[in-house]
mmCIF file of C-alpha atoms in Angstrom:
data_model
loop_
_atom_site.group_PDB
_atom_site.id
_atom_site.type_symbol
_atom_site.label_atom_id
_atom_site.label_comp_id
_atom_site.label_asym_id
_atom_site.label_seq_id
_atom_site.Cartn_x
_atom_site.Cartn_y
_atom_site.Cartn_z
ATOM 1 C CA UNK I 11 120.754 143.196 145.181
ATOM 2 C CA UNK I 12 121.261 140.162 147.398
ATOM 3 C CA UNK I 13 122.486 137.058 145.557
ATOM 4 C CA UNK I 14 119.708 134.485 145.816
ATOM 5 C CA UNK I 15 121.268 131.858 143.491
ATOM 6 C CA UNK I 16 118.226 130.535 141.596
ATOM 7 C CA UNK I 17 115.688 131.542 144.256
ATOM 8 C CA UNK I 18 114.812 134.983 142.950
ATOM 9 C CA UNK I 19 114.340 133.724 139.409
ATOM 10 C CA UNK I 20 112.391 130.706 140.649
ATOM 11 C CA UNK I 21 109.833 132.889 142.400
ATOM 12 C CA UNK I 22 109.721 135.375 139.551
ATOM 13 C CA UNK I 23 108.726 132.526 137.242
ATOM 14 C CA UNK I 24 106.261 131.161 139.772
ATOM 15 C CA UNK I 25 104.349 134.426 140.204
ATOM 16 C CA UNK I 26 104.560 135.712 136.624
ATOM 17 C CA UNK I 27 103.121 132.440 135.317
ATOM 18 C CA UNK I 28 100.677 131.905 138.188
ATOM 19 C CA UNK I 29 99.657 135.319 139.555
ATOM 20 C CA UNK I 30 96.513 134.062 141.280
ATOM 21 C CA UNK I 31 97.840 130.865 142.886
ATOM 22 C CA UNK I 32 95.926 130.074 146.125
ATOM 23 C CA UNK I 33 94.509 133.619 146.155
ATOM 24 C CA UNK I 34 90.811 132.765 146.323
ATOM 25 C CA UNK I 35 91.383 129.763 148.583
ATOM 26 C CA UNK I 36 93.213 131.980 151.076
ATOM 27 C CA UNK I 37 90.191 134.284 151.241
ATOM 28 C CA UNK I 38 87.517 131.590 151.180
ATOM 29 C CA UNK I 39 86.285 131.072 154.729
ATOM 30 C CA UNK I 40 86.796 127.542 156.044
ATOM 31 C CA UNK I 41 88.984 126.450 153.152
ATOM 32 C CA UNK I 42 91.957 124.346 154.218
ATOM 33 C CA UNK I 43 94.349 127.228 153.558
ATOM 34 C CA UNK I 44 92.182 129.788 155.375
ATOM 35 C CA UNK I 45 91.837 127.509 158.392
ATOM 36 C CA UNK I 46 95.541 126.663 158.419
ATOM 37 C CA UNK I 47 96.572 130.329 158.444
ATOM 38 C CA UNK I 48 94.171 131.135 161.282
ATOM 39 C CA UNK I 49 94.983 128.016 163.309
ATOM 40 C CA UNK I 50 98.740 128.320 163.168
ATOM 41 C CA UNK I 51 98.503 131.984 164.143
ATOM 42 C CA UNK I 52 96.304 131.293 167.145
ATOM 43 C CA UNK I 53 92.984 132.627 165.858
ATOM 44 C CA UNK I 54 89.952 130.447 166.585
ATOM 45 C CA UNK I 55 87.844 132.021 163.856
ATOM 46 C CA UNK I 56 87.541 135.039 161.592
ATOM 47 C CA UNK I 57 86.144 137.163 164.434
ATOM 48 C CA UNK I 58 89.222 136.412 166.506
ATOM 49 C CA UNK I 59 91.438 137.589 163.638
ATOM 50 C CA UNK I 60 89.291 140.671 163.123
ATOM 51 C CA UNK I 61 89.482 141.562 166.813
ATOM 52 C CA UNK I 62 93.268 141.236 166.742
ATOM 53 C CA UNK I 63 93.649 143.433 163.663
ATOM 54 C CA UNK I 64 91.207 146.078 164.893
ATOM 55 C CA UNK I 65 93.837 147.490 167.226
ATOM 56 C CA UNK I 66 96.502 147.784 164.503
ATOM 57 C CA UNK I 67 97.188 151.082 162.763
ATOM 58 C CA UNK I 68 99.961 150.043 160.376
ATOM 59 C CA UNK I 69 100.569 146.481 159.155
ATOM 60 C CA UNK I 70 103.463 145.145 157.088
ATOM 61 C CA UNK I 71 103.218 142.008 154.947
ATOM 62 C CA UNK I 72 106.898 141.252 154.342
ATOM 63 C CA UNK I 73 107.470 139.010 151.345
ATOM 64 C CA UNK I 74 103.893 139.375 150.194
ATOM 65 C CA UNK I 75 104.110 137.186 147.071
ATOM 66 C CA UNK I 76 100.964 137.666 145.013
ATOM 67 C CA UNK I 77 99.242 139.502 147.869
ATOM 68 C CA UNK I 78 96.913 136.717 148.959
ATOM 69 C CA UNK I 79 97.585 137.176 152.689
ATOM 70 C CA UNK I 80 97.734 140.946 152.241
ATOM 71 C CA UNK I 81 94.185 140.628 150.927
ATOM 72 C CA UNK I 82 93.218 138.515 153.943
ATOM 73 C CA UNK I 83 94.637 141.148 156.304
ATOM 74 C CA UNK I 84 92.727 143.839 154.408
ATOM 75 C CA UNK I 85 89.480 141.863 154.464
ATOM 76 C CA UNK I 86 89.514 141.607 158.257
ATOM 77 C CA UNK I 87 90.795 145.089 159.074
ATOM 78 C CA UNK I 88 89.302 148.546 158.636
ATOM 79 C CA UNK I 89 90.877 150.459 155.716
ATOM 80 C CA UNK I 90 89.974 153.744 157.386
ATOM 81 C CA UNK I 91 91.881 152.822 160.539
ATOM 82 C CA UNK I 92 94.607 150.503 159.290
ATOM 83 C CA UNK I 93 97.231 151.129 156.614
ATOM 84 C CA UNK I 94 98.774 148.019 155.058
ATOM 85 C CA UNK I 95 102.155 147.903 153.339
ATOM 86 C CA UNK I 96 103.384 144.917 151.371
ATOM 87 C CA UNK I 97 106.734 144.296 149.761
ATOM 88 C CA UNK I 98 108.403 141.562 147.769
ATOM 89 C CA UNK I 99 111.651 141.276 145.860
ATOM 90 C CA UNK I 100 110.017 139.920 142.673
ATOM 91 C CA UNK I 101 106.217 140.145 142.799
ATOM 92 C CA UNK I 102 105.202 143.501 144.276
ATOM 93 C CA UNK I 103 103.629 144.589 140.978
ATOM 94 C CA UNK I 104 101.627 141.360 140.774
ATOM 95 C CA UNK I 105 100.332 141.897 144.304
ATOM 96 C CA UNK I 106 99.507 145.490 143.456
ATOM 97 C CA UNK I 107 97.493 144.367 140.437
ATOM 98 C CA UNK I 108 95.694 141.657 142.399
ATOM 99 C CA UNK I 109 94.615 144.193 145.031
ATOM 100 C CA UNK I 110 94.037 147.118 142.694
ATOM 101 C CA UNK I 111 90.554 147.699 144.071
ATOM 102 C CA UNK I 112 91.569 147.684 147.732
ATOM 103 C CA UNK I 113 91.890 150.772 149.886
ATOM 104 C CA UNK I 114 94.859 152.044 151.899
ATOM 105 C CA UNK I 115 97.338 149.401 150.654
ATOM 106 C CA UNK I 116 100.789 150.198 149.276
ATOM 107 C CA UNK I 117 103.284 147.858 147.619
ATOM 108 C CA UNK I 118 107.029 148.181 147.135
ATOM 109 C CA UNK I 119 109.869 146.192 145.658
ATOM 110 C CA UNK I 120 112.195 145.419 148.573
ATOM 111 C CA UNK I 121 114.820 142.892 149.631
ATOM 112 C CA UNK I 122 114.606 141.656 153.231
ATOM 113 C CA UNK I 123 118.385 141.847 153.563
ATOM 114 C CA UNK I 124 118.646 145.467 152.457
ATOM 115 C CA UNK I 125 117.811 148.697 154.290
ATOM 116 C CA UNK I 126 114.066 148.807 155.026
ATOM 117 C CA UNK I 127 114.015 151.903 157.227
ATOM 118 C CA UNK I 128 112.225 154.061 154.640
ATOM 119 C CA UNK I 129 109.105 151.945 155.145
ATOM 120 C CA UNK I 130 108.644 153.406 158.612
ATOM 121 C CA UNK I 131 107.452 151.698 161.794
ATOM 122 C CA UNK I 132 104.685 149.113 162.204
ATOM 123 C CA UNK I 133 102.624 147.796 165.080
ATOM 124 C CA UNK I 134 102.160 144.427 163.354
ATOM 125 C CA UNK I 135 104.508 142.657 160.948
ATOM 126 C CA UNK I 136 103.484 139.446 159.180
ATOM 127 C CA UNK I 137 106.268 137.467 157.513
ATOM 128 C CA UNK I 138 105.343 133.855 156.890
ATOM 129 C CA UNK I 139 106.635 131.278 154.403
ATOM 130 C CA UNK I 140 109.339 133.773 153.446
ATOM 131 C CA UNK I 141 112.403 133.926 155.726
ATOM 132 C CA UNK I 142 113.591 130.406 154.867
ATOM 133 C CA UNK I 143 113.977 131.498 151.230
ATOM 134 C CA UNK I 144 116.533 134.235 152.007
ATOM 135 C CA UNK I 145 120.305 133.955 152.152
ATOM 136 C CA UNK I 146 120.237 134.790 155.860
ATOM 137 C CA UNK I 147 116.917 134.081 157.589
ATOM 138 C CA UNK I 148 117.960 135.337 161.022
ATOM 139 C CA UNK I 149 119.311 138.649 159.702
ATOM 140 C CA UNK I 150 116.179 139.094 157.605
ATOM 141 C CA UNK I 151 114.134 138.594 160.781
ATOM 142 C CA UNK I 152 116.228 141.120 162.690
ATOM 143 C CA UNK I 153 115.823 143.663 159.888
ATOM 144 C CA UNK I 154 112.066 143.379 160.340
ATOM 145 C CA UNK I 155 112.283 143.642 164.116
ATOM 146 C CA UNK I 156 113.976 147.006 163.586
ATOM 147 C CA UNK I 157 110.709 148.214 162.024
ATOM 148 C CA UNK I 158 108.575 147.363 165.058
ATOM 149 C CA UNK I 159 107.043 150.139 167.093
ATOM 150 C CA UNK I 160 107.217 149.896 170.899
ATOM 151 C CA UNK I 161 104.961 146.985 171.915
ATOM 152 C CA UNK I 162 104.571 146.095 168.245
ATOM 153 C CA UNK I 163 104.178 142.432 167.262
ATOM 154 C CA UNK I 164 105.818 140.280 164.618
ATOM 155 C CA UNK I 165 104.464 136.925 163.416
ATOM 156 C CA UNK I 166 106.683 134.573 161.419
ATOM 157 C CA UNK I 167 106.436 131.086 159.950
ATOM 158 C CA UNK I 168 109.491 129.083 158.906
ATOM 159 C CA UNK I 169 109.958 125.537 157.731
ATOM 160 C CA UNK I 170 110.701 122.999 160.456
ATOM 161 C CA UNK I 171 113.379 120.336 160.274
ATOM 162 C CA UNK I 172 111.595 117.129 159.355
ATOM 163 C CA UNK I 173 112.161 113.394 159.604
ATOM 164 C CA UNK I 174 115.574 112.346 158.199
ATOM 165 C CA UNK I 175 114.248 110.410 155.201
ATOM 166 C CA UNK I 176 111.977 113.318 154.280
ATOM 167 C CA UNK I 177 114.937 115.717 154.559
ATOM 168 C CA UNK I 178 117.078 113.476 152.352
ATOM 169 C CA UNK I 179 114.435 113.036 149.639
ATOM 170 C CA UNK I 180 113.545 116.735 149.632
ATOM 171 C CA UNK I 181 117.192 117.738 149.194
ATOM 172 C CA UNK I 182 117.779 115.040 146.572
ATOM 173 C CA UNK I 183 114.895 116.286 144.416
ATOM 174 C CA UNK I 184 115.804 119.938 144.958
ATOM 175 C CA UNK I 185 119.382 119.304 143.831
ATOM 176 C CA UNK I 186 118.121 117.564 140.693
ATOM 177 C CA UNK I 187 115.640 120.246 139.573
ATOM 178 C CA UNK I 188 117.026 123.532 140.928
ATOM 179 C CA UNK I 189 119.013 124.121 137.755
ATOM 180 C CA UNK I 190 116.161 123.276 135.409
ATOM 181 C CA UNK I 191 114.137 125.875 133.498
ATOM 182 C CA UNK I 192 110.690 126.663 134.843
ATOM 183 C CA UNK I 193 108.714 124.471 132.436
ATOM 184 C CA UNK I 194 110.897 121.417 133.004
ATOM 185 C CA UNK I 195 110.764 121.864 136.782
ATOM 186 C CA UNK I 196 106.982 122.164 136.544
ATOM 187 C CA UNK I 197 106.775 118.859 134.654
ATOM 188 C CA UNK I 198 108.607 117.081 137.458
ATOM 189 C CA UNK I 199 106.443 118.879 139.999
ATOM 190 C CA UNK I 200 103.393 117.615 138.107
ATOM 191 C CA UNK I 201 104.604 114.021 138.463
ATOM 192 C CA UNK I 202 105.054 114.538 142.202
ATOM 193 C CA UNK I 203 101.581 116.078 142.405
ATOM 194 C CA UNK I 204 100.013 113.150 140.562
ATOM 195 C CA UNK I 205 101.738 110.795 142.999
ATOM 196 C CA UNK I 206 100.284 112.751 145.925
ATOM 197 C CA UNK I 207 96.822 112.680 144.370
ATOM 198 C CA UNK I 208 97.018 108.917 143.772
ATOM 199 C CA UNK I 209 97.900 108.360 147.418
ATOM 200 C CA UNK I 210 95.125 110.645 148.642
ATOM 201 C CA UNK I 211 92.552 108.936 146.440
ATOM 202 C CA UNK I 212 93.176 105.655 148.261
ATOM 203 C CA UNK I 213 91.219 107.269 151.092
ATOM 204 C CA UNK I 214 92.623 104.804 153.595
ATOM 205 C CA UNK I 215 93.985 105.161 157.084
ATOM 206 C CA UNK I 216 96.958 103.220 158.321
ATOM 207 C CA UNK I 217 98.148 102.799 161.887
ATOM 208 C CA UNK I 218 101.920 102.736 162.333
ATOM 209 C CA UNK I 219 104.220 102.352 165.335
ATOM 210 C CA UNK I 220 106.826 104.885 166.364
ATOM 211 C CA UNK I 221 110.210 104.527 164.647
ATOM 212 C CA UNK I 222 112.403 106.913 166.597
ATOM 213 C CA UNK I 223 115.522 106.559 164.457
ATOM 214 C CA UNK I 224 113.545 107.741 161.405
ATOM 215 C CA UNK I 225 111.557 110.400 163.256
ATOM 216 C CA UNK I 226 108.270 108.624 162.535
ATOM 217 C CA UNK I 227 105.643 109.360 165.142
ATOM 218 C CA UNK I 228 103.321 106.476 165.843
ATOM 219 C CA UNK I 229 99.646 106.974 165.127
ATOM 220 C CA UNK I 230 96.923 106.709 162.518
ATOM 221 C CA UNK I 231 97.504 108.489 159.225
ATOM 222 C CA UNK I 232 95.935 108.911 155.855
ATOM 223 C CA UNK I 233 98.372 107.182 153.481
ATOM 224 C CA UNK I 234 99.188 110.399 151.621
ATOM 225 C CA UNK I 235 99.874 112.231 154.884
ATOM 226 C CA UNK I 236 102.099 109.417 156.158
ATOM 227 C CA UNK I 237 104.299 109.692 153.067
ATOM 228 C CA UNK I 238 104.076 113.505 153.132
ATOM 229 C CA UNK I 239 105.061 113.849 156.789
ATOM 230 C CA UNK I 240 107.928 111.394 156.921
ATOM 231 C CA UNK I 241 109.189 110.492 153.443
ATOM 232 C CA UNK I 242 108.665 113.159 150.745
ATOM 233 C CA UNK I 243 106.600 116.226 150.010
ATOM 234 C CA UNK I 244 103.862 115.278 147.570
ATOM 235 C CA UNK I 245 101.284 117.980 148.152
ATOM 236 C CA UNK I 246 97.702 117.397 147.122
ATOM 237 C CA UNK I 247 94.579 119.332 148.099
ATOM 238 C CA UNK I 248 91.364 118.375 146.315
ATOM 239 C CA UNK I 249 89.913 121.838 147.047
ATOM 240 C CA UNK I 250 92.477 123.407 144.743
ATOM 241 C CA UNK I 251 93.051 123.231 141.006
ATOM 242 C CA UNK I 252 95.598 120.827 139.583
ATOM 243 C CA UNK I 253 97.693 123.815 138.497
ATOM 244 C CA UNK I 254 97.785 125.284 141.998
ATOM 245 C CA UNK I 255 98.765 121.924 143.481
ATOM 246 C CA UNK I 256 101.618 121.632 140.998
ATOM 247 C CA UNK I 257 102.793 125.171 141.759
ATOM 248 C CA UNK I 258 102.879 124.426 145.499
ATOM 249 C CA UNK I 259 105.126 121.414 144.909
ATOM 250 C CA UNK I 260 107.285 123.524 142.574
ATOM 251 C CA UNK I 261 107.486 126.190 145.300
ATOM 252 C CA UNK I 262 108.970 123.618 147.676
ATOM 253 C CA UNK I 263 111.442 121.877 145.400
ATOM 254 C CA UNK I 264 112.720 124.422 142.902
ATOM 255 C CA UNK I 265 114.084 127.375 144.964
ATOM 256 C CA UNK I 266 117.582 126.550 146.204
ATOM 257 C CA UNK I 267 117.214 128.659 149.338
ATOM 258 C CA UNK I 268 115.009 126.510 151.549
ATOM 259 C CA UNK I 269 116.306 126.367 155.115
ATOM 260 C CA UNK I 270 114.674 124.319 157.862
ATOM 261 C CA UNK I 271 114.762 125.205 161.532
ATOM 262 C CA UNK I 272 114.172 123.999 165.088
ATOM 263 C CA UNK I 273 111.818 125.464 167.660
ATOM 264 C CA UNK I 274 114.734 126.142 169.996
ATOM 265 C CA UNK I 275 116.539 128.083 167.267
ATOM 266 C CA UNK I 276 113.528 130.310 166.551
ATOM 267 C CA UNK I 277 112.935 130.921 170.249
ATOM 268 C CA UNK I 278 116.549 132.052 170.368
ATOM 269 C CA UNK I 279 115.915 134.563 167.575
ATOM 270 C CA UNK I 280 113.089 136.110 169.577
ATOM 271 C CA UNK I 281 115.065 136.136 172.816
ATOM 272 C CA UNK I 282 118.124 137.703 171.177
ATOM 273 C CA UNK I 283 115.902 140.361 169.598
ATOM 274 C CA UNK I 284 114.429 141.165 173.024
ATOM 275 C CA UNK I 285 110.988 139.934 172.010
ATOM 276 C CA UNK I 286 108.478 138.275 174.290
ATOM 277 C CA UNK I 287 106.837 135.238 172.664
ATOM 278 C CA UNK I 288 103.053 135.621 172.761
ATOM 279 C CA UNK I 289 102.117 132.648 170.560
ATOM 280 C CA UNK I 290 103.816 129.487 169.326
ATOM 281 C CA UNK I 291 102.488 126.737 167.079
ATOM 282 C CA UNK I 292 104.418 123.778 165.691
ATOM 283 C CA UNK I 293 103.104 121.162 163.275
ATOM 284 C CA UNK I 294 104.681 118.629 160.906
ATOM 285 C CA UNK I 295 105.504 121.381 158.417
ATOM 286 C CA UNK I 296 106.722 124.452 160.196
ATOM 287 C CA UNK I 297 107.057 126.760 163.162
ATOM 288 C CA UNK I 298 104.797 129.744 163.697
ATOM 289 C CA UNK I 299 105.834 132.246 166.347
ATOM 290 C CA UNK I 300 104.513 135.657 167.329
ATOM 291 C CA UNK I 301 106.180 138.018 169.722
ATOM 292 C CA UNK I 302 106.188 141.610 170.893
ATOM 293 C CA UNK I 303 108.823 144.021 172.059
ATOM 294 C CA UNK I 304 109.564 143.702 175.772
#
């Protein structure tokens, strides 16, 4: 098994203690999470997603976590037409349990850096919020590309390199808590969550000028988003439970494997893999890219 320092154990604790984190919010139409997934992947609405999936015969959700996006893919595809496979190194059984009533879905325990050829070929591979947690994100990506059918498509999302102060603070906190047991790391994550909530509850906008040396883009921001974008991750979403908010902050700070990337780097991955980029979306948080075999 690939050595993932604390990362494997971190996610095992996350999912075993919180098997339904963000599950319902991912499926709830027009929730922030639902809209973010569709927007970053280039789908204007649920019908757009459904139309895209209708042509797919075999879909892979690589690094499926608790199966929340697997469930989304199932909801907007036809189980008679489309087979869905999900795998994860630590939580495949949790995903299987969460989708126990769904048709034509299969889950496996797999490592992205090991041989995946027994899974077969796919015409659509979804791997988002996953690659940056592996020991070798590019090789993990290439292992998935090997599973693409001719003209098949792969859609990935990886963390983007952020403003320098944000990078420093994120790494500082991660270094401090990565070695802590789950419960202790969650307590610190709760403090960070409460800080994010306090900022959000100010419900005020602030206009700031550009500060190029610090990577701060001028504009008008909610105070919580200003801090979140440029200084430290302090996630808060009032649509979600306090527990889920805490878990999302834990998910960012506790796993040691947490690489950040540039758009040019990810374009290079696709070019080197002989993939044609069909969609690209970049925001403050990450890089979403979809491509197909040339």
